[in-house]
mmCIF file of C-alpha atoms and ligand atoms in Angstrom:
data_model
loop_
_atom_site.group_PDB
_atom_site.id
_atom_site.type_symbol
_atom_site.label_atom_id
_atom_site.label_comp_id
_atom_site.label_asym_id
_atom_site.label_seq_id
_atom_site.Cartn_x
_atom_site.Cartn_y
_atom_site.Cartn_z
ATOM 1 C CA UNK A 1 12.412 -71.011 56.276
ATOM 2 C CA UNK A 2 14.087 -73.730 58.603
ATOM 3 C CA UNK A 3 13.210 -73.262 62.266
ATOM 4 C CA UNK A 4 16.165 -72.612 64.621
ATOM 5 C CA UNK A 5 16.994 -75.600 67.355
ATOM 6 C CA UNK A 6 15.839 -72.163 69.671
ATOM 7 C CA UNK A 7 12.494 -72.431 67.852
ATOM 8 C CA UNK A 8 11.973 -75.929 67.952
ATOM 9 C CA UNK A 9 12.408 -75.991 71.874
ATOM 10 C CA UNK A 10 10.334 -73.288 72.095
ATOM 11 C CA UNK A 11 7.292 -75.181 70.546
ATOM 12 C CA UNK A 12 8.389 -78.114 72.829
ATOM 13 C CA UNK A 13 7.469 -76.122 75.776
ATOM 14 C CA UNK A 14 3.759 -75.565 74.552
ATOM 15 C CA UNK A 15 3.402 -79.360 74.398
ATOM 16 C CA UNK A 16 4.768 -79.954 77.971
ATOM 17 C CA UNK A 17 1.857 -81.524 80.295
ATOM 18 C CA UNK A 18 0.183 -79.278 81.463
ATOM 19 C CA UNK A 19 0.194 -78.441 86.087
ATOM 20 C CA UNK A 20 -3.625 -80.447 86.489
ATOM 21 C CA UNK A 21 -6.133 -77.672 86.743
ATOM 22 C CA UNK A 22 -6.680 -78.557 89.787
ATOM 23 C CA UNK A 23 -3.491 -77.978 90.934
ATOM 24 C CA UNK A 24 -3.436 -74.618 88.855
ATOM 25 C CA UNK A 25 -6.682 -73.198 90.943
ATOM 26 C CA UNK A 26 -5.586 -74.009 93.851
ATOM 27 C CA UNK A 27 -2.300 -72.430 93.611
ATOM 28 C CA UNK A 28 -4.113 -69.223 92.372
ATOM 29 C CA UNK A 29 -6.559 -69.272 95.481
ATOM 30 C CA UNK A 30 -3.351 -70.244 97.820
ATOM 31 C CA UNK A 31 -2.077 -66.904 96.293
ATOM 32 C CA UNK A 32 -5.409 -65.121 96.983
ATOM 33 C CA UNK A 33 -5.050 -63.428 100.788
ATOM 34 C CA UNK A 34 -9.341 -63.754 101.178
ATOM 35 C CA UNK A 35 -9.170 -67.228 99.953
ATOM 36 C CA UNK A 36 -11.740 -69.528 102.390
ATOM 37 C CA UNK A 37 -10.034 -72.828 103.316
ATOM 38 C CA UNK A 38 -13.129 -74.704 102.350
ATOM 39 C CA UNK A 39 -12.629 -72.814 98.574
ATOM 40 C CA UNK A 40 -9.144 -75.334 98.664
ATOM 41 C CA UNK A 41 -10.760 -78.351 100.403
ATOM 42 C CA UNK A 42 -13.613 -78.237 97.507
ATOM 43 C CA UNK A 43 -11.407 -77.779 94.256
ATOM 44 C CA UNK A 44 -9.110 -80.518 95.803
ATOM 45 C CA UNK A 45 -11.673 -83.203 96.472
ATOM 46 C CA UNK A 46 -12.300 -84.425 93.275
ATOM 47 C CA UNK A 47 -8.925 -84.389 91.926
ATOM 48 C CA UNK A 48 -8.088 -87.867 94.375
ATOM 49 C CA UNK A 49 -4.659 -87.849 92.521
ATOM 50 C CA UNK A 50 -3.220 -84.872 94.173
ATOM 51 C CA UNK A 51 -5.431 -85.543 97.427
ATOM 52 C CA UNK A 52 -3.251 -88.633 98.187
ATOM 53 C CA UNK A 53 -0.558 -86.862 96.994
ATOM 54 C CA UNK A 54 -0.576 -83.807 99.478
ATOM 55 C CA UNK A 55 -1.376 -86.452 102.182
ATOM 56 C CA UNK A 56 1.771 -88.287 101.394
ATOM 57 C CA UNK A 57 3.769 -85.011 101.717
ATOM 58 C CA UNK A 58 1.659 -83.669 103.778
ATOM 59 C CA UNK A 59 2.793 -86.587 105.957
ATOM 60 C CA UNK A 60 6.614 -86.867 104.785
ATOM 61 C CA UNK A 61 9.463 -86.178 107.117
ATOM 62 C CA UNK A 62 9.655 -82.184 105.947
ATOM 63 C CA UNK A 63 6.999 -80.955 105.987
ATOM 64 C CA UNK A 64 7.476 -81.612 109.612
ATOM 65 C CA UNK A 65 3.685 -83.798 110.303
ATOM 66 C CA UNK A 66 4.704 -87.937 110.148
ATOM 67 C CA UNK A 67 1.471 -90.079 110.224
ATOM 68 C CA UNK A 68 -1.067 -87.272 111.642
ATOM 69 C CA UNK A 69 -2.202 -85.894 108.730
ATOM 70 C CA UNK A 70 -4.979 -87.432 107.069
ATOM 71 C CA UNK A 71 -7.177 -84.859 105.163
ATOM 72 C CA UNK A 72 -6.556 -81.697 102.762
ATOM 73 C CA UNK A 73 -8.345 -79.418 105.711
ATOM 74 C CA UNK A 74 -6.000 -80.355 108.643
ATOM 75 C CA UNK A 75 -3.143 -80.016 106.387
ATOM 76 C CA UNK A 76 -4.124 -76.712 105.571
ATOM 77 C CA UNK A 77 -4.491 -76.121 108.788
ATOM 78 C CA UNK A 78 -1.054 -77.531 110.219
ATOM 79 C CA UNK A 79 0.943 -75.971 107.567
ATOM 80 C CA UNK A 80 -0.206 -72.712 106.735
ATOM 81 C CA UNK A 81 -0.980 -70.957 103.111
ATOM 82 C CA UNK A 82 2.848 -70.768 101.916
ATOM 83 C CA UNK A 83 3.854 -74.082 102.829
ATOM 84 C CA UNK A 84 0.582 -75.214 101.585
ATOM 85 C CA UNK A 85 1.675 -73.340 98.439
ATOM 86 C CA UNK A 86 5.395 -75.246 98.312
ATOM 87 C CA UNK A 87 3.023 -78.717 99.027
ATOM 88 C CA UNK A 88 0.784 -78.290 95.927
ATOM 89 C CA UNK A 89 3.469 -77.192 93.635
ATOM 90 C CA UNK A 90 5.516 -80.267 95.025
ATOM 91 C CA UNK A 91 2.752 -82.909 94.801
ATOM 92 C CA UNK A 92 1.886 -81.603 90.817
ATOM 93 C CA UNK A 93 5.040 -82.299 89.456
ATOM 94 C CA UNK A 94 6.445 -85.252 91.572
ATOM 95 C CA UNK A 95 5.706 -87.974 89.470
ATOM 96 C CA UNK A 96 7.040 -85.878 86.531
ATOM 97 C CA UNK A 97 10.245 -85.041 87.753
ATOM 98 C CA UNK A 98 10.678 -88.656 88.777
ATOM 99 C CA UNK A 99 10.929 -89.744 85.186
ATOM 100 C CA UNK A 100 14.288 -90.640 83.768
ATOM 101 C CA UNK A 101 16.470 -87.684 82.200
ATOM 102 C CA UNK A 102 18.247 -88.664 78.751
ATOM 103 C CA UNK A 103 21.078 -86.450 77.536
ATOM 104 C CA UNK A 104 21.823 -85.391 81.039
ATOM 105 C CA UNK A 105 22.016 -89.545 82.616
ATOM 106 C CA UNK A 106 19.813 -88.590 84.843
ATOM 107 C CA UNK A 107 18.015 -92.581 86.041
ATOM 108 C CA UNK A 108 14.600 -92.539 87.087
ATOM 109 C CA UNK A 109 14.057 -89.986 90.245
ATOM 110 C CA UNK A 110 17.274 -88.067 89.812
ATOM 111 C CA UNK A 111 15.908 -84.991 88.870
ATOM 112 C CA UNK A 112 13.851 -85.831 91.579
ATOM 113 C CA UNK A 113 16.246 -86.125 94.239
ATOM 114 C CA UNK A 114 18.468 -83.269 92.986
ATOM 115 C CA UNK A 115 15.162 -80.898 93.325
ATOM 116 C CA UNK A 116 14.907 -81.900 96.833
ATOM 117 C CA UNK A 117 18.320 -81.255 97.562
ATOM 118 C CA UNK A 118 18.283 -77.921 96.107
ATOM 119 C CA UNK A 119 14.755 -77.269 97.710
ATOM 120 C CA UNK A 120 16.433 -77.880 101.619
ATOM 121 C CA UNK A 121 19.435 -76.230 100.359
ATOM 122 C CA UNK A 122 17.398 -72.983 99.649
ATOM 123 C CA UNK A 123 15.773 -73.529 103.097
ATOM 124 C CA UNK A 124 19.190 -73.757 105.080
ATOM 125 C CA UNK A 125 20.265 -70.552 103.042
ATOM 126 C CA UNK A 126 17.514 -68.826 104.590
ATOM 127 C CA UNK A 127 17.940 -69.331 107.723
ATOM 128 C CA UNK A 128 21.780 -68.668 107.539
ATOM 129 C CA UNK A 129 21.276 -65.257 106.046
ATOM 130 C CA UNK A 130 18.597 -64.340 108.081
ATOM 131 C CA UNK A 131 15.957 -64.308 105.428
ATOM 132 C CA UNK A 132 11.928 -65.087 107.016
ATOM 133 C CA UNK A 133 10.006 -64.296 104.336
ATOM 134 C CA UNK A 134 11.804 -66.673 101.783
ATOM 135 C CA UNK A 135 9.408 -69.399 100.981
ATOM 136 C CA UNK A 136 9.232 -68.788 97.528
ATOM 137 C CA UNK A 137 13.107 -69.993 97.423
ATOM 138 C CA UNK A 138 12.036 -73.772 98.240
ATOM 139 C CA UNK A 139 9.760 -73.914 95.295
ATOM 140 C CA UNK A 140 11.985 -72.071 93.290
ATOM 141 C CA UNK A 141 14.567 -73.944 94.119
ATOM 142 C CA UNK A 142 12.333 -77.052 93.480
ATOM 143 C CA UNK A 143 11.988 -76.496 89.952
ATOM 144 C CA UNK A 144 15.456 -75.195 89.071
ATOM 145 C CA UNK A 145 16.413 -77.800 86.579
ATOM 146 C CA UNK A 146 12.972 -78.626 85.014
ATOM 147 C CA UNK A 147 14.197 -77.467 82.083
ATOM 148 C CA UNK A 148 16.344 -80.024 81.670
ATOM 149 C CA UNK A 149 13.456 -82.130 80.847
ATOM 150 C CA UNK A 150 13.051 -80.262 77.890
ATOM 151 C CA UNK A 151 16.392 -79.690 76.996
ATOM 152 C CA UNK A 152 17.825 -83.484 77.862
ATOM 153 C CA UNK A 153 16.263 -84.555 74.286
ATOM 154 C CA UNK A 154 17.831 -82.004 72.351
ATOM 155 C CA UNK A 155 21.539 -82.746 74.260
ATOM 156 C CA UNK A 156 21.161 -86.391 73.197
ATOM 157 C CA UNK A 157 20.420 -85.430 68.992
ATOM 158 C CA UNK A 158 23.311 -82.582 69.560
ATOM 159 C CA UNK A 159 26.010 -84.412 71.565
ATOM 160 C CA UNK A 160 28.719 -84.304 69.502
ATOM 161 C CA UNK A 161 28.250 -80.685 68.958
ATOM 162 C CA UNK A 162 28.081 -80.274 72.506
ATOM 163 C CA UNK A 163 31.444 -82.140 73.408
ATOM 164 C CA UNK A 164 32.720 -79.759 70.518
ATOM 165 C CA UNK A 165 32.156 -76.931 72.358
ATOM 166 C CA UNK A 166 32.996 -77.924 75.724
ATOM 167 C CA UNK A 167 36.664 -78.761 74.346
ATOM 168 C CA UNK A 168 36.630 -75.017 74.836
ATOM 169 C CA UNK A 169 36.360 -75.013 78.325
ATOM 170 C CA UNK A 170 32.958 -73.001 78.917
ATOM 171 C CA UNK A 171 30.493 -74.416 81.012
ATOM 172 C CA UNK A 172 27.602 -77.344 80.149
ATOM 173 C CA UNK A 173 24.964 -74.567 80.419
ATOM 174 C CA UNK A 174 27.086 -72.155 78.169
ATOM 175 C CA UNK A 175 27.643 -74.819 75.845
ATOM 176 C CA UNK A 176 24.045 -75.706 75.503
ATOM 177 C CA UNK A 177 23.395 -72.274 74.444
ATOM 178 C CA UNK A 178 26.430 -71.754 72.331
ATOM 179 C CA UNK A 179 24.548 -75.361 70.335
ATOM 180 C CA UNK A 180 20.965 -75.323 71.110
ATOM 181 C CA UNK A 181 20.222 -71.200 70.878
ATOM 182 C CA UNK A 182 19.026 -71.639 74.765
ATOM 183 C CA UNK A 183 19.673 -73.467 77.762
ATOM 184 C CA UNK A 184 17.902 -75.702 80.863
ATOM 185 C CA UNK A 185 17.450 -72.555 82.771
ATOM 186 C CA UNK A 186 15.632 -69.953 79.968
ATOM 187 C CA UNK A 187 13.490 -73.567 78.879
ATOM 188 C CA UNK A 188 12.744 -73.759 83.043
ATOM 189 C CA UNK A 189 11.092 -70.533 83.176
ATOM 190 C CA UNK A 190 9.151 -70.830 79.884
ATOM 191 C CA UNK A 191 7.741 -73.954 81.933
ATOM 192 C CA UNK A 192 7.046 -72.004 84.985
ATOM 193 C CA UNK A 193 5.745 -69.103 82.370
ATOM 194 C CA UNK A 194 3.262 -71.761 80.690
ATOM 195 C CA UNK A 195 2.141 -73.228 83.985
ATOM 196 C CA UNK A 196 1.193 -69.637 85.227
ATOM 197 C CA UNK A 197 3.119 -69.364 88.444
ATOM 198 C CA UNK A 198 4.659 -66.211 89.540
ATOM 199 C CA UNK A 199 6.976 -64.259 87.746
ATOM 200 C CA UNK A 200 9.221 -64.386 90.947
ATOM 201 C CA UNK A 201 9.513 -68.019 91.032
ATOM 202 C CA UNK A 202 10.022 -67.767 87.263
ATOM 203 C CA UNK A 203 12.763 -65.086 87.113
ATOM 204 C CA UNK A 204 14.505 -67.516 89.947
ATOM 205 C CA UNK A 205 14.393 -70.485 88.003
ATOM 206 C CA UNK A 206 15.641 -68.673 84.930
ATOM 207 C CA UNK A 207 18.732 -67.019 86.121
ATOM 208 C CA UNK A 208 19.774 -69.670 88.891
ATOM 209 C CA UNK A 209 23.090 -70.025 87.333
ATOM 210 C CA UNK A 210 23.161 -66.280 86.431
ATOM 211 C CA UNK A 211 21.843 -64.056 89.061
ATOM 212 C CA UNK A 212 23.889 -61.008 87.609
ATOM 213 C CA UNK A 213 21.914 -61.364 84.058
ATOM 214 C CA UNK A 214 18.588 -60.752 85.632
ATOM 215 C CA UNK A 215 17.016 -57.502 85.214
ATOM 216 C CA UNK A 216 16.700 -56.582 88.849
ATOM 217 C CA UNK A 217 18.423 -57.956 92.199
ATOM 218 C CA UNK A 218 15.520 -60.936 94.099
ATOM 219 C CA UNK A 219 16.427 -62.151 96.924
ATOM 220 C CA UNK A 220 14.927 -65.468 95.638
ATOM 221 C CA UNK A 221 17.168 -65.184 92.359
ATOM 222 C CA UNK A 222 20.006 -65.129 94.685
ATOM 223 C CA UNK A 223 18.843 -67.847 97.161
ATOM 224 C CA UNK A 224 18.686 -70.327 94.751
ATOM 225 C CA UNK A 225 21.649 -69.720 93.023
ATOM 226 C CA UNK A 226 23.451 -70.288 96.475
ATOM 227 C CA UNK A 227 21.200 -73.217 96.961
ATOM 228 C CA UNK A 228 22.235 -74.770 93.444
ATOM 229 C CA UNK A 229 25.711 -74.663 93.640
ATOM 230 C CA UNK A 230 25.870 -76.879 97.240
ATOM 231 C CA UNK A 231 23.158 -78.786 95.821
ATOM 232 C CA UNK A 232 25.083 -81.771 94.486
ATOM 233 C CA UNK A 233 27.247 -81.783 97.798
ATOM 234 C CA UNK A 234 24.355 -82.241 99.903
ATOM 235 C CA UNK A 235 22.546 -84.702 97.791
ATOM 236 C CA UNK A 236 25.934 -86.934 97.772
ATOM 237 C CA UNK A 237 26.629 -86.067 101.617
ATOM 238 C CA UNK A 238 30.168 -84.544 100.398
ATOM 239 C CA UNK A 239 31.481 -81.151 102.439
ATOM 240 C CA UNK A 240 32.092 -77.926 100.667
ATOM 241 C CA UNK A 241 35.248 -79.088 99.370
ATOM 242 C CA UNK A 242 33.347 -81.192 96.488
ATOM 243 C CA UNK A 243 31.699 -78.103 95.375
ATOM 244 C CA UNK A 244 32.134 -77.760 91.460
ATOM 245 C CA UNK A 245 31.351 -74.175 90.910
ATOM 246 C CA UNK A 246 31.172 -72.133 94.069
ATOM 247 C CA UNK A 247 28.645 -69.184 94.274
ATOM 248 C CA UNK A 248 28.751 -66.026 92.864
ATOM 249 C CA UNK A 249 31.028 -63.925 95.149
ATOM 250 C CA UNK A 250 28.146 -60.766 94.621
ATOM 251 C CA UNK A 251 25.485 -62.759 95.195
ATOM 252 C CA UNK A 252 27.204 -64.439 98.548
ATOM 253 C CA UNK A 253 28.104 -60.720 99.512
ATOM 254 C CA UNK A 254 24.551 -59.485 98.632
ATOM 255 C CA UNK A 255 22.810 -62.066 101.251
ATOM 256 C CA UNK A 256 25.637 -61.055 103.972
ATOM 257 C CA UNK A 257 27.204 -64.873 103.288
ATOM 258 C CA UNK A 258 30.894 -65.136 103.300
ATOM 259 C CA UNK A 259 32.463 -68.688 102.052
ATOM 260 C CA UNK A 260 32.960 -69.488 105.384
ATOM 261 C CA UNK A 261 29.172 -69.601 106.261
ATOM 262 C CA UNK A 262 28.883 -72.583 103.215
ATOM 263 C CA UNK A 263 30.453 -75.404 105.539
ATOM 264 C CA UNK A 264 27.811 -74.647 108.204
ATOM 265 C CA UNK A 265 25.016 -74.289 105.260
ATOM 266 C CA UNK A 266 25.731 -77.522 103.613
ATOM 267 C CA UNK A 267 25.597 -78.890 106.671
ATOM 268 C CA UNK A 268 22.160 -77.942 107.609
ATOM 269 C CA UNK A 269 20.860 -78.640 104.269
ATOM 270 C CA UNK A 270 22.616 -82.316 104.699
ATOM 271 C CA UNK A 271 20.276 -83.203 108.092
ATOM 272 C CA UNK A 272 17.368 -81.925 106.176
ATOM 273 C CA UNK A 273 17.914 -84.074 103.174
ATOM 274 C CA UNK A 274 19.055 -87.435 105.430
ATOM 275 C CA UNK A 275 15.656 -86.619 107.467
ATOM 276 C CA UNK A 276 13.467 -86.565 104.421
ATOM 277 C CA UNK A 277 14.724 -89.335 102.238
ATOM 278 C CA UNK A 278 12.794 -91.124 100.059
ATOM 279 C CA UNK A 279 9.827 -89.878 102.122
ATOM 280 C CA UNK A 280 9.124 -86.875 99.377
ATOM 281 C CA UNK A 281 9.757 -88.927 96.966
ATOM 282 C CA UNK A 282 7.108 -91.245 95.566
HETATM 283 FE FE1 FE2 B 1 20.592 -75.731 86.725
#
């Protein structure tokens, strides 16, 4: 029997590269409360890829330390465990998500730069709405459109069926499941899924663009979604006007936002993003 395009992608997912296994057991001790700091600084060590890695962000504009940090103890020490957590999962798939996107003309460090903007987006959302336990939003947020990694392949062999359907007027993401059986943000949280990270910072990357489809209301789920759709504003320094598709009006309502609290959160989210620049980047 012929496999569905659904199918295919599917099997795609289990050929993705793999999060480095170092990377991997460190985030599971970073998610273990009785985790001993030197348990991190040993299964880092001999991985000197993501050593220099966390260094770099370690010592990049956000996370706040320029030029003082220079091992994996004293960043654990300056940061803390969750941030630590947001600096692993950033320095493991930073050199991926600076590769080129085809089907979506994304150049080389796009993706990138969009994950970034959506990442300080998620952060300014948090602090708008009150929200202090919301770190899981930034890596969430982070790794919204890795699916589109995936996906981008399938958009280029499908294209004209694609265009087809959004002559109907229904959105890219509909379209790509009306075509391909699935879209960016299911193939996003089979990535998350297959890396092992937590099913909240899976569910959030899967129903970014559809909070209300989830089975239960996360505050992450609804972060992000927030975070996504002034993403592209702060990324090209544009005000709220520019915004494509504004937030869901339930979601906004759930975090106590009201439209006018965007101008104020885009703003935010802009001096982040101008103060990091290419410094997360590699
Ligand atoms: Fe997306």
């Amino acid at each position: 029997m012929p496999e569905t395009t659904r199918e295919v992608i599917i099997s795609a997912v289990g050929s993705f590269p793999a999060m480095s296994a170092t990377a991997a057991k460190v985030l599971s001790l970073l998610g273990t409360p009785d985790t001993d700091i030197a348990d991190i600084e040993e299964s880092i060590k001999f991985d000197p890829g993501l050593t220099a890695n966390i260094l770099k962000l370690a010592n990049s504009a956000y996370f706040g330390f320029p030029g003082t940090v220079s091992s994996v103890k004293q960043a654990v020490a300056h940061l803390g465990w969750k941030r630590m957590y947001q600096l692993v999962v950033a320095s493991a798939v930073n050199a991926l998500m600076e590769r080129p996107v085809p089907g979506y003309d994304l150049p080389r460090g796009e993706l990138w730069r969009q994950a970034i903007a959506g990442a300080v987006s998620a952060l300014a959302v948090n602090e708008v709405a009150n929200i202090h336990d919301g770190e899981e939003a930034f890596t969430a947020a982070l790794l919204r459109d890795i699916g589109k990694m995936i996906i981008g392949d399938y958009i280029d062999s499908y294209y004209q069926q694609i265009e087809v359907a959004l002559d109907k007027g229904i959105s890219f993401e509909e379209a790509e499941r009306e075509v391909l059986g699935t879209d960016h943000s299911e193939v996003g949280g089979w990535i998350l899924k297959h890396w092992s990270l937590p099913g909240e910072l899976v569910d959030a990357v899967r129903w970014h663009s559809r909070p209300d489809d989830a089975e239960k209301v996360e505050v992450t789920i609804d972060v992000v979604h927030v975070a996504d759709a002034i993403s592209m504003a702060v990324s090209n320094g544009l005000d709220v006007g520019a915004i494509g598709v504004f937030p869901d009006a339930t979601v906004m309502n759930r975090l106590g936002l009201t439209p006018e609290s965007l101008p104020g959160i885009v703003e935010k989210a802009q001096e982040t993003f101008m103060a990091v620049g290419d410094n997360l980047g590699s």
